[in-house]
JSON list of C-alpha atoms in Angstrom, two decimals:
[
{"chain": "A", "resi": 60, "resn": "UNK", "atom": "CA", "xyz": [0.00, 0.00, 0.00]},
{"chain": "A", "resi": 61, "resn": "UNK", "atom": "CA", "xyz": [1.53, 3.60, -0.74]},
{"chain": "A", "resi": 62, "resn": "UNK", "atom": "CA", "xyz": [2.06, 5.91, 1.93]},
{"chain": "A", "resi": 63, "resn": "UNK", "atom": "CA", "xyz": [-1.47, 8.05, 1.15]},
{"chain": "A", "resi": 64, "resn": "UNK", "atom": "CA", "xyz": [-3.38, 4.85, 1.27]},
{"chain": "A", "resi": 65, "resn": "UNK", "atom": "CA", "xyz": [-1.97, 3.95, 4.31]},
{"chain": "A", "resi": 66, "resn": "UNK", "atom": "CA", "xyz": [-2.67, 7.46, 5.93]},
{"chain": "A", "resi": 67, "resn": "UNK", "atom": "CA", "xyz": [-6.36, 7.97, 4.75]},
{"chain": "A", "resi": 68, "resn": "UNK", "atom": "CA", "xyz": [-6.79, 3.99, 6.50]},
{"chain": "A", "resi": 69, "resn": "UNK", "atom": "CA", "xyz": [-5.10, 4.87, 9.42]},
{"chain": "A", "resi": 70, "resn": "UNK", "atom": "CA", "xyz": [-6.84, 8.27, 9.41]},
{"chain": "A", "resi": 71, "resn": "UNK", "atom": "CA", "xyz": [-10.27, 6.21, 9.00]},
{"chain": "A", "resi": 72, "resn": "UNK", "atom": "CA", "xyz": [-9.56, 3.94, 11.59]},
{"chain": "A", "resi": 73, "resn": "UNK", "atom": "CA", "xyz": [-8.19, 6.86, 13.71]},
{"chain": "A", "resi": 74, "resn": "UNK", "atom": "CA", "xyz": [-11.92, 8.36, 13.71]},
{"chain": "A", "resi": 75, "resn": "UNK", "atom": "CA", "xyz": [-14.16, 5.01, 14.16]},
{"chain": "A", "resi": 76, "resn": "UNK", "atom": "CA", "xyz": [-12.17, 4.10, 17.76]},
{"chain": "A", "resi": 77, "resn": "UNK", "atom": "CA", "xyz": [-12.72, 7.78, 18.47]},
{"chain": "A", "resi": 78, "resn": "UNK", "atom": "CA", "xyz": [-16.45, 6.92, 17.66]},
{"chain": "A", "resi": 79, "resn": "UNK", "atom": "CA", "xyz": [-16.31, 3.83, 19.10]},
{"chain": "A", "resi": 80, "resn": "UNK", "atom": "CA", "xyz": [-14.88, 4.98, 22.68]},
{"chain": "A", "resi": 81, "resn": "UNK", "atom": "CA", "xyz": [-17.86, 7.57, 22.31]},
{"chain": "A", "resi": 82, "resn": "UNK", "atom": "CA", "xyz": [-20.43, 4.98, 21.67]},
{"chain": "A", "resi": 83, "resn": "UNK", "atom": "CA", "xyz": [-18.78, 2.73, 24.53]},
{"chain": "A", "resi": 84, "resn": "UNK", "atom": "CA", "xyz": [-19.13, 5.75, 26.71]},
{"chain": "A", "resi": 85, "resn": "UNK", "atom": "CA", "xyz": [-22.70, 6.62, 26.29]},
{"chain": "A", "resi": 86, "resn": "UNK", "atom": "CA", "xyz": [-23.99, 2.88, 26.79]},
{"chain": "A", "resi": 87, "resn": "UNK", "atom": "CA", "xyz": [-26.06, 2.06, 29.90]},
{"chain": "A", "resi": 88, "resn": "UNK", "atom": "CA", "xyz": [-24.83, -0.79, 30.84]},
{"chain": "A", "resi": 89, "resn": "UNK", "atom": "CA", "xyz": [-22.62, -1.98, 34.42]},
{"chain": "A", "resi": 90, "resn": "UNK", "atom": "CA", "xyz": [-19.32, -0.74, 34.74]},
{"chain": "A", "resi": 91, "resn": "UNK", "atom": "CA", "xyz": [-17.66, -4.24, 34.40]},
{"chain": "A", "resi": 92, "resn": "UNK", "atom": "CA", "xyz": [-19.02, -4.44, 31.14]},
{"chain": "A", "resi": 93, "resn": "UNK", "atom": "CA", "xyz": [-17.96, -1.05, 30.21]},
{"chain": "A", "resi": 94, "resn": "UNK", "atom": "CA", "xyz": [-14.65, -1.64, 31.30]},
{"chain": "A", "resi": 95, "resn": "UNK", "atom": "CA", "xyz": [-14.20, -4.81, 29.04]},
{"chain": "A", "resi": 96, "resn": "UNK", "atom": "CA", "xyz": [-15.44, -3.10, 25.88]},
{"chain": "A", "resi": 97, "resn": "UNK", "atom": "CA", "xyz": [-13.13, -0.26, 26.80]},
{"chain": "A", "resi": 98, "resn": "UNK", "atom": "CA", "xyz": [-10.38, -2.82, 26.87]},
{"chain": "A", "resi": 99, "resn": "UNK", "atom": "CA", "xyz": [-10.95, -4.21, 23.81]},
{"chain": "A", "resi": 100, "resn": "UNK", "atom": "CA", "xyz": [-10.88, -1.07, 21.72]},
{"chain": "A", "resi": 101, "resn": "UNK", "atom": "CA", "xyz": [-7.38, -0.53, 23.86]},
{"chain": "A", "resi": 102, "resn": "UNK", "atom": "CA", "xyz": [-6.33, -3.62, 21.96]},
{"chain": "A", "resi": 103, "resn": "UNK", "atom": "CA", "xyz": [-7.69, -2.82, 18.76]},
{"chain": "A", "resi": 104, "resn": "UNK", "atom": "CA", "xyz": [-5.45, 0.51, 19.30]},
{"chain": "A", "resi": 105, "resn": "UNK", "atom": "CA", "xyz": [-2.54, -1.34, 19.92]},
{"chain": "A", "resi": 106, "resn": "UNK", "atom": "CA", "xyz": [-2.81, -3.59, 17.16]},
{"chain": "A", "resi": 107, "resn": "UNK", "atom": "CA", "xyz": [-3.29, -0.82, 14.64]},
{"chain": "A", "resi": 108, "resn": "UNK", "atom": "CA", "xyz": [0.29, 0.20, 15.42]},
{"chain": "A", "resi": 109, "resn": "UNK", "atom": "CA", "xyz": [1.61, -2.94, 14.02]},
{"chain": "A", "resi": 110, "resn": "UNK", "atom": "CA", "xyz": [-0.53, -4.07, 11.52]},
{"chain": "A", "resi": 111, "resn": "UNK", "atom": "CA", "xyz": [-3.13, -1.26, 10.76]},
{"chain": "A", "resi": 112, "resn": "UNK", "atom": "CA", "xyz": [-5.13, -3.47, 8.09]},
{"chain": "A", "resi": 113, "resn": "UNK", "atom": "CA", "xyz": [-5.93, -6.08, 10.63]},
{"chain": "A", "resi": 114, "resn": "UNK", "atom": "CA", "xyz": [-7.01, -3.45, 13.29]},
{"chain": "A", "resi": 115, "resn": "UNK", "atom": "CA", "xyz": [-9.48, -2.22, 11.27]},
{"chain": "A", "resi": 116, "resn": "UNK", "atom": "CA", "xyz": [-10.84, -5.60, 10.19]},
{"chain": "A", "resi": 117, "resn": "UNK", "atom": "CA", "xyz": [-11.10, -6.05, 14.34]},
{"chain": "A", "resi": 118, "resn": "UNK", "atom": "CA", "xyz": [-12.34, -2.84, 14.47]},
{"chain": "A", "resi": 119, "resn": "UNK", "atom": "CA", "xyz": [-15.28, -3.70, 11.83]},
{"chain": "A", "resi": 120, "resn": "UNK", "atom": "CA", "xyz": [-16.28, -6.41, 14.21]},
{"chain": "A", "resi": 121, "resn": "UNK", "atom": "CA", "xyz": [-16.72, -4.77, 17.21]},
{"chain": "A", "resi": 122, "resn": "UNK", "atom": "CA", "xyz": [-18.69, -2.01, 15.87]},
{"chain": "A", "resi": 123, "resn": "UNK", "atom": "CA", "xyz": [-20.81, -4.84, 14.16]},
{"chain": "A", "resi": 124, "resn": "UNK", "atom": "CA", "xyz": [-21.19, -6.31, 17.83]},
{"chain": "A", "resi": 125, "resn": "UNK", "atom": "CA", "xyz": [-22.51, -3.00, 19.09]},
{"chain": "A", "resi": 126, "resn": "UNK", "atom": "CA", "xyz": [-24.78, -2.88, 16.51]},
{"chain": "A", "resi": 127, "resn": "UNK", "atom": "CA", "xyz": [-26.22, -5.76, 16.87]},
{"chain": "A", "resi": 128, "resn": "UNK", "atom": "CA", "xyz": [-26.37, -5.54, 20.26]},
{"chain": "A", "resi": 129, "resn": "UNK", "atom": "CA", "xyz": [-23.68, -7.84, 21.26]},
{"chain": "A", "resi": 130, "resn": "UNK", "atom": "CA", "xyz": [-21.88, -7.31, 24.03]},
{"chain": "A", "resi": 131, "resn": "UNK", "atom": "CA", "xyz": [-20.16, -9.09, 26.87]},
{"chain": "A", "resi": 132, "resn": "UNK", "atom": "CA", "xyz": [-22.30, -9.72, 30.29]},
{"chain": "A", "resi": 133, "resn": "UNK", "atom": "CA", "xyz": [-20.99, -8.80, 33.59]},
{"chain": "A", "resi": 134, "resn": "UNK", "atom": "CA", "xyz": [-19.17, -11.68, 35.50]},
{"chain": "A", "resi": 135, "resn": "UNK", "atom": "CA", "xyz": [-21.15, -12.38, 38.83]}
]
């Protein structure tokens, strides 16, 4: 990938874990469960330094989760 392609998908993924930490934020759901979605986007973040193209592809998937409604339950 040239260099502009690789800055418009890092710039792209840049802005959806800025929307995703927003839509992570707003949900109303326990803390735990906030804190392990919040955890995984922390992942995602790291992983984008290393292989960008992956990230996103993770990235993808756990908007898709939110909007389907899938997220993790809180441990007991």
């Amino acid at each position: 990938m040239d260099n502009d392609g690789q800055l418009e998908l890092y710039t792209a993924v840049a802005a959806q874990l800025k929307e995703a930490h927003a839509r992570v934020r707003a949900l109303q759901v326990p803390e735990g469960v906030r804190m392990a979605l919040t955890r995984k986007l922390l992942v995602i973040t790291a992983a984008a330094k290393h292989d960008l193209a992956g990230a996103a592809r993770r990235l993808e998937r756990f908007t898709a989760d939110l909007d389907e409604g899938r997220i993790p339950q809180e441990d007991s």
